Amino acid sequence: MKATVYVTIKQNVLDPQGAAVEGALHSMGFQEVGKVRIGKYLEFELDTTDRLEAEQRVTLMCEKLLANTVIEDYRFELEG
Amino acid sequence: MKATVYVTIKQNVLDPQGAAVEGALHSMGFQEVGKVRIGKYLEFELDTTDRLEAEQRVTLMCEKLLANTVIEDYRFELEG
């Protein structure tokens, strides 16, 4: 089974990396860009065929390691 | 219009961040995880309603700033 995890910074939390990229895009002439937010994107294989178990395990991984749930949200998709 | 950009490391390029996360997950008991790859995920607003123009502009942004096309692939979605 393949898992895809998206970790994003919560709406009300400042995103300095996004602000830096937005500034860089503006200075390069891309003035139409706004509200840049940057997150992480993870793909991995899971050696299991049990979808429910996979969901529980990936949730645990996100809570324990992949996301800092104080300032980040996460969501994931499972395939196969 | 809202743009979502995914920047991922090319298949044949080593991903040390992914390897580190994979090692951490294994040491935490998530032995079923393999082939971890980590990428970037960007969301931003585009002040335009012309879809074709937006596609061309976001492609330019990816080529010039958002992705290092020597080692990274990118794809994007436009909404609205």
XYZ file of N, CA and C in Angstrom:
480
model
N 0.848 -1.197 0.000
C 0.000 0.000 0.000
C 0.879 1.242 0.000
N 0.435 2.251 -0.749
C 1.207 3.478 -0.825
C 0.504 4.588 -0.032
N 1.269 5.313 0.763
C 0.702 6.409 1.544
C 1.279 7.732 1.060
N 0.430 8.747 0.983
C 0.857 10.106 0.660
C 0.381 11.009 1.791
N 1.323 11.701 2.420
C 0.986 12.535 3.578
C 1.276 13.995 3.242
N 0.343 14.878 3.569
C 0.516 16.328 3.377
C 0.541 16.977 4.746
N 1.611 17.691 5.053
C 1.708 18.398 6.333
C 1.728 19.892 6.021
N 0.754 20.617 6.543
C 0.649 22.056 6.254
C 0.632 22.851 7.551
N 1.111 24.078 7.483
C 1.100 24.955 8.641
C -0.314 25.470 8.865
N -0.768 25.476 10.127
C -2.134 25.908 10.421
C -2.377 27.337 9.966
N -3.641 27.606 9.609
C -4.042 28.904 9.058
C -3.524 30.098 9.863
N -3.610 30.031 11.183
C -3.291 31.213 11.991
C -1.821 31.302 12.399
N -1.011 30.350 11.931
C 0.400 30.333 12.303
C 1.218 31.006 11.188
N 2.132 31.856 11.579
C 2.997 32.525 10.605
C 3.837 31.510 9.841
N 4.046 31.758 8.555
C 4.843 30.856 7.725
C 5.992 31.663 7.111
N 7.107 31.792 7.831
C 8.208 32.625 7.338
C 8.800 32.122 6.020
N 8.811 30.803 5.819
C 9.340 30.259 4.568
C 8.432 30.676 3.406
N 7.126 30.613 3.640
C 6.180 31.058 2.616
C 6.336 32.540 2.322
N 6.531 33.349 3.381
C 6.700 34.792 3.192
C 7.960 35.085 2.382
N 9.022 34.319 2.636
C 10.273 34.518 1.905
C 10.095 34.181 0.427
N 9.417 33.070 0.151
C 9.185 32.677 -1.241
C 8.295 33.710 -1.936
N 7.284 34.206 -1.210
C 6.401 35.229 -1.796
C 7.204 36.480 -2.163
N 8.087 36.904 -1.252
C 8.929 38.063 -1.534
C 9.818 37.831 -2.745
N 10.383 36.633 -2.830
C 11.262 36.311 -3.959
C 10.475 36.328 -5.269
N 9.263 35.747 -5.259
C 8.442 35.734 -6.477
C 8.093 37.160 -6.899
N 7.730 38.001 -5.911
C 7.405 39.395 -6.255
C 8.608 40.090 -6.879
N 9.784 39.875 -6.288
C 10.961 40.573 -6.803
C 11.380 40.041 -8.168
N 10.883 38.860 -8.536
C 11.171 38.313 -9.855
C 10.103 38.699 -10.872
N 9.131 39.509 -10.445
C 8.123 39.984 -11.387
C 6.798 39.243 -11.324
N 6.688 38.273 -10.423
C 5.415 37.557 -10.291
C 4.559 38.258 -9.243
N 4.091 39.450 -9.601
C 3.346 40.287 -8.656
C 1.963 39.728 -8.348
N 1.471 38.829 -9.183
C 0.103 38.334 -9.002
C -0.020 37.270 -7.904
N 1.111 36.917 -7.295
C 1.113 35.843 -6.302
C 0.868 36.396 -4.897
N 0.030 35.697 -4.126
C -0.208 36.095 -2.741
C -0.465 34.898 -1.859
N -0.430 35.113 -0.560
C -0.772 34.085 0.441
C -0.018 32.766 0.221
N 1.285 32.847 0.032
C 2.065 31.624 -0.187
C 2.217 30.870 1.132
N 1.885 29.585 1.118
C 2.049 28.727 2.297
C 2.840 27.508 1.843
N 3.816 27.112 2.652
C 4.643 25.972 2.262
C 4.487 24.839 3.266
N 4.344 23.658 2.745
C 4.205 22.497 3.613
C 5.109 21.370 3.145
N 4.935 20.215 3.776
C 5.717 19.044 3.394
C 4.814 18.026 2.723
N 5.470 17.229 1.894
C 4.773 16.225 1.118
C 5.596 14.949 1.266
N 5.000 13.889 1.777
C 5.731 12.636 1.984
C 5.034 11.499 1.251
N 5.843 10.636 0.634
C 5.319 9.415 0.019
C 6.074 8.248 0.621
N 5.367 7.186 0.940
C 6.084 5.976 1.345
C 5.249 4.729 1.110
N 5.936 3.592 1.136
C 5.284 2.297 0.997
C 4.972 1.749 2.379
N 3.838 1.069 2.483
C 3.463 0.417 3.737
C 3.322 -1.070 3.456
N 4.026 -1.890 4.212
C 3.990 -3.334 4.004
C 2.781 -3.932 4.737
N 1.591 -3.586 4.263
C 0.366 -4.135 4.838
C -0.723 -4.058 3.776
N -1.744 -4.902 3.891
C -2.861 -4.840 2.957
C -4.141 -4.439 3.680
N -4.066 -4.304 4.984
C -5.229 -3.967 5.799
C -5.388 -2.446 5.851
N -6.408 -1.949 5.181
C -6.589 -0.510 5.043
C -6.835 0.183 6.382
N -7.673 -0.436 7.207
C -8.022 0.167 8.500
C -6.783 0.256 9.384
N -6.003 -0.830 9.382
C -4.768 -0.842 10.178
C -3.804 0.224 9.653
N -3.718 0.308 8.312
C -2.822 1.300 7.706
C -3.226 2.709 8.134
N -4.532 2.998 8.119
C -4.997 4.327 8.531
C -4.588 4.646 9.959
N -4.760 3.658 10.840
C -4.394 3.879 12.242
C -2.901 4.090 12.400
N -2.110 3.304 11.670
C -0.651 3.408 11.788
C -0.144 4.739 11.240
N -0.667 5.154 10.097
C -0.202 6.413 9.507
C -0.624 7.591 10.395
N -1.827 7.513 10.976
C -2.248 8.554 11.922
C -1.258 8.647 13.077
N -0.869 7.497 13.613
C 0.118 7.475 14.699
C 1.445 8.094 14.275
N 1.917 7.718 13.078
C 3.190 8.269 12.568
C 3.121 9.788 12.478
N 1.990 10.298 11.972
C 1.830 11.748 11.832
C 1.848 12.411 13.199
N 1.102 11.843 14.152
C 1.003 12.448 15.479
C 2.345 12.412 16.207
N 3.095 11.320 16.009
C 4.324 11.141 16.781
C 5.555 11.744 16.141
N 5.618 11.768 14.812
C 6.851 12.201 14.170
C 6.664 13.175 13.004
N 5.738 12.873 12.106
C 5.741 13.583 10.824
C 5.220 15.011 10.913
N 4.273 15.259 11.826
C 3.728 16.612 11.957
C 3.921 17.102 13.387
N 4.135 18.379 13.519
C 4.110 19.027 14.831
C 2.695 19.576 14.989
N 1.854 18.827 15.700
C 0.418 19.134 15.697
C 0.077 20.426 16.440
N 1.046 21.027 17.112
C 0.795 22.333 17.729
C 0.627 23.400 16.638
N 1.448 23.314 15.604
C 1.406 24.354 14.572
C 1.088 23.813 13.177
N 0.981 22.479 13.050
C 0.765 21.918 11.713
C -0.476 21.025 11.660
N -1.112 21.013 10.509
C -2.185 20.067 10.218
C -1.628 18.991 9.303
N -2.276 17.837 9.286
C -1.862 16.811 8.328
C -3.096 16.139 7.754
N -2.916 15.601 6.560
C -3.929 14.725 5.991
C -3.172 13.704 5.146
N -3.810 12.560 4.890
C -3.096 11.551 4.093
C -4.059 10.771 3.223
N -3.490 10.161 2.197
C -4.248 9.300 1.281
C -3.556 7.945 1.219
N -4.349 6.895 1.103
C -3.796 5.546 0.955
C -4.240 4.992 -0.385
N -3.339 4.280 -1.049
C -3.638 3.724 -2.371
C -3.180 2.288 -2.442
N -4.009 1.457 -3.054
C -3.565 0.089 -3.331
C -3.865 -0.870 -2.204
N -7.595 32.832 -8.374
C -7.321 31.430 -8.672
C -6.327 30.874 -7.659
N -6.522 29.619 -7.254
C -5.631 29.028 -6.259
C -4.716 28.002 -6.949
N -3.433 28.072 -6.631
C -2.484 27.107 -7.205
C -1.919 26.218 -6.106
N -1.765 24.940 -6.406
C -1.126 23.996 -5.496
C 0.019 23.350 -6.261
N 1.233 23.482 -5.724
C 2.416 22.973 -6.410
C 3.062 21.866 -5.570
N 3.416 20.779 -6.224
C 4.101 19.670 -5.565
C 5.488 19.552 -6.159
N 6.499 19.635 -5.330
C 7.879 19.490 -5.801
C 8.452 18.225 -5.166
N 8.856 17.283 -6.009
C 9.366 16.017 -5.482
C 10.762 15.735 -6.033
N 11.541 14.998 -5.266
C 12.882 14.637 -5.709
C 12.784 13.536 -6.760
N 13.550 13.650 -7.844
C 13.485 12.672 -8.927
C 13.812 11.272 -8.430
N 13.199 10.297 -9.103
C 13.324 8.886 -8.703
C 14.762 8.444 -8.438
N 15.686 8.841 -9.302
C 17.045 8.300 -9.190
C 17.963 9.117 -8.294
N 17.430 10.171 -7.692
C 18.244 11.041 -6.844
C 18.077 10.618 -5.386
N 19.188 10.547 -4.666
C 19.136 10.186 -3.246
C 18.340 11.221 -2.466
N 17.564 10.774 -1.475
C 16.767 11.663 -0.644
C 17.180 11.449 0.821
N 18.209 12.174 1.283
C 18.710 11.939 2.641
C 17.683 12.272 3.726
N 16.827 13.271 3.468
C 15.797 13.605 4.450
C 14.798 12.448 4.568
N 14.437 11.884 3.424
C 13.543 10.724 3.432
C 14.170 9.540 4.144
N 15.462 9.331 3.911
C 16.161 8.216 4.561
C 16.191 8.415 6.073
N 16.383 9.670 6.513
C 16.418 9.954 7.950
C 15.056 9.692 8.592
N 13.992 10.130 7.911
C 12.646 9.912 8.450
C 12.331 8.417 8.475
N 12.764 7.704 7.425
C 12.524 6.257 7.395
C 13.225 5.579 8.577
N 14.466 5.988 8.836
C 15.199 5.423 9.973
C 14.511 5.726 11.290
N 14.019 6.958 11.431
C 13.334 7.350 12.662
C 12.054 6.535 12.843
N 11.298 6.357 11.754
C 10.053 5.580 11.849
C 10.345 4.140 12.236
N 11.393 3.545 11.638
C 11.763 2.167 11.988
C 12.120 2.071 13.466
N 12.902 3.043 13.941
C 13.349 2.971 15.340
C 12.192 3.218 16.307
N 11.095 3.795 15.807
C 9.919 3.996 16.654
C 8.946 2.825 16.549
N 9.310 1.799 15.817
C 8.475 0.605 15.741
C 7.622 0.504 14.488
N 7.743 1.482 13.594
C 6.973 1.416 12.348
C 7.804 0.705 11.282
N 7.973 -0.606 11.481
C 8.835 -1.401 10.610
C 8.248 -1.587 9.218
N 6.947 -1.380 9.072
C 6.283 -1.652 7.792
C 6.514 -0.561 6.752
N 7.227 0.499 7.147
C 7.416 1.641 6.247
C 8.665 1.474 5.381
N 8.556 1.819 4.104
C 9.719 1.762 3.223
C 9.640 2.832 2.153
N 10.752 3.050 1.474
C 10.821 3.989 0.342
C 10.247 5.373 0.642
N 10.654 5.955 1.783
C 10.148 7.278 2.143
C 10.805 8.336 1.255
N 9.981 9.179 0.643
C 10.462 10.292 -0.171
C 9.783 11.546 0.345
N 10.556 12.614 0.490
C 9.982 13.855 1.011
C 10.089 14.958 -0.030
N 9.004 15.681 -0.185
C 8.985 16.787 -1.128
C 8.382 18.020 -0.498
N 8.156 19.026 -1.340
C 7.551 20.264 -0.869
C 6.154 20.393 -1.442
N 5.359 21.130 -0.708
C 3.979 21.334 -1.059
C 3.718 22.824 -0.895
N 3.305 23.508 -1.944
C 3.078 24.961 -1.868
C 1.658 25.294 -2.292
N 1.038 26.203 -1.566
C -0.263 26.734 -1.953
C -0.138 28.234 -2.087
N -0.736 28.808 -3.103
C -0.795 30.261 -3.159
C -1.956 30.745 -4.021
N -2.278 32.035 -3.826
C -3.323 32.677 -4.610
C -2.693 33.340 -5.830
N -3.416 33.315 -6.939
C -2.970 33.986 -8.153
C -4.024 35.015 -8.517
N -3.617 36.259 -8.673
C -4.564 37.323 -8.997
C -4.784 37.380 -10.509
N -5.411 36.339 -11.042
C -5.736 36.276 -12.462
C -6.915 35.333 -12.633
N -7.656 35.482 -13.713
C -8.763 34.572 -13.975
C -8.518 33.794 -15.265
N -7.403 34.096 -15.922
C -7.072 33.449 -17.187
C -6.280 32.172 -16.902
N -6.933 31.047 -17.133
C -6.340 29.766 -16.769
C -5.053 29.461 -17.552
N -5.083 29.744 -18.835
C -3.923 29.451 -19.681
C -2.732 30.304 -19.253
N -2.998 31.599 -18.985
C -1.936 32.489 -18.523
C -1.400 31.991 -17.173
N -2.318 31.577 -16.286
C -1.916 31.089 -14.963
C -0.995 29.877 -15.106
N -1.360 28.961 -16.021
C -0.530 27.765 -16.228
C 0.885 28.142 -16.671
N 0.950 29.102 -17.601
C 2.263 29.520 -18.101
C 3.077 30.199 -17.000
N 2.407 31.045 -16.188
C 3.114 31.763 -15.129
C 3.596 30.804 -14.037
N 2.772 29.850 -13.647
C 3.175 28.928 -12.582
C 4.317 28.026 -13.090
N 4.240 27.624 -14.362
C 5.342 26.846 -14.933
C 6.653 27.631 -14.839
N 6.595 28.912 -15.192
C 7.779 29.773 -15.101
C 8.292 29.861 -13.654
N 7.371 30.062 -12.715
C 7.769 30.143 -11.296
C 8.479 28.871 -10.846
N 7.937 27.727 -11.267
C 8.543 26.445 -10.887
C 9.938 26.321 -11.493
N 10.069 26.654 -12.766
C 11.351 26.513 -13.458
C 12.407 27.451 -12.889
N 11.959 28.669 -12.509
C 12.914 29.687 -12.094
C 13.229 29.677 -10.614
N 12.259 29.295 -9.768
C 12.477 29.418 -8.327
C 12.045 28.210 -7.500
N 10.848 27.717 -7.763
C 10.260 26.779 -6.800
C 10.899 25.396 -6.840
N 11.347 24.951 -8.004
C 11.950 23.620 -8.107
C 13.363 23.741 -8.667
N 14.231 22.895 -8.204
C 15.549 22.746 -8.809
C 15.419 21.602 -9.815
N 15.243 21.956 -11.093
C 14.860 20.936 -12.068
C 15.974 19.942 -12.396
N 17.156 20.190 -11.878
C 18.221 19.189 -12.049
C 17.909 17.943 -11.230
N 17.399 18.147 -10.014
C 17.146 16.996 -9.125
C 15.684 16.852 -8.712
N 14.845 17.807 -9.105
C 13.454 17.754 -8.651
C 12.467 17.794 -9.815
N 11.341 17.118 -9.620
C 10.204 17.217 -10.536
C 9.148 18.104 -9.890
N 8.283 18.684 -10.707
C 7.171 19.438 -10.132
C 5.905 19.149 -10.915
N 4.797 19.324 -10.232
C 3.498 19.336 -10.915
C 2.616 20.316 -10.150
N 1.580 20.798 -10.790
C 0.708 21.735 -10.083
C -0.740 21.593 -10.527
N -1.621 22.084 -9.659
C -3.051 22.103 -9.938
C -3.558 23.525 -9.765
N -4.514 23.917 -10.612
C -5.133 25.244 -10.502
C -6.616 25.057 -10.207
N -7.133 25.897 -9.335
C -8.534 25.814 -8.930
C -9.174 27.182 -8.989
N -10.384 27.220 -9.478
C -11.154 28.462 -9.393
C -10.941 29.373 -10.584
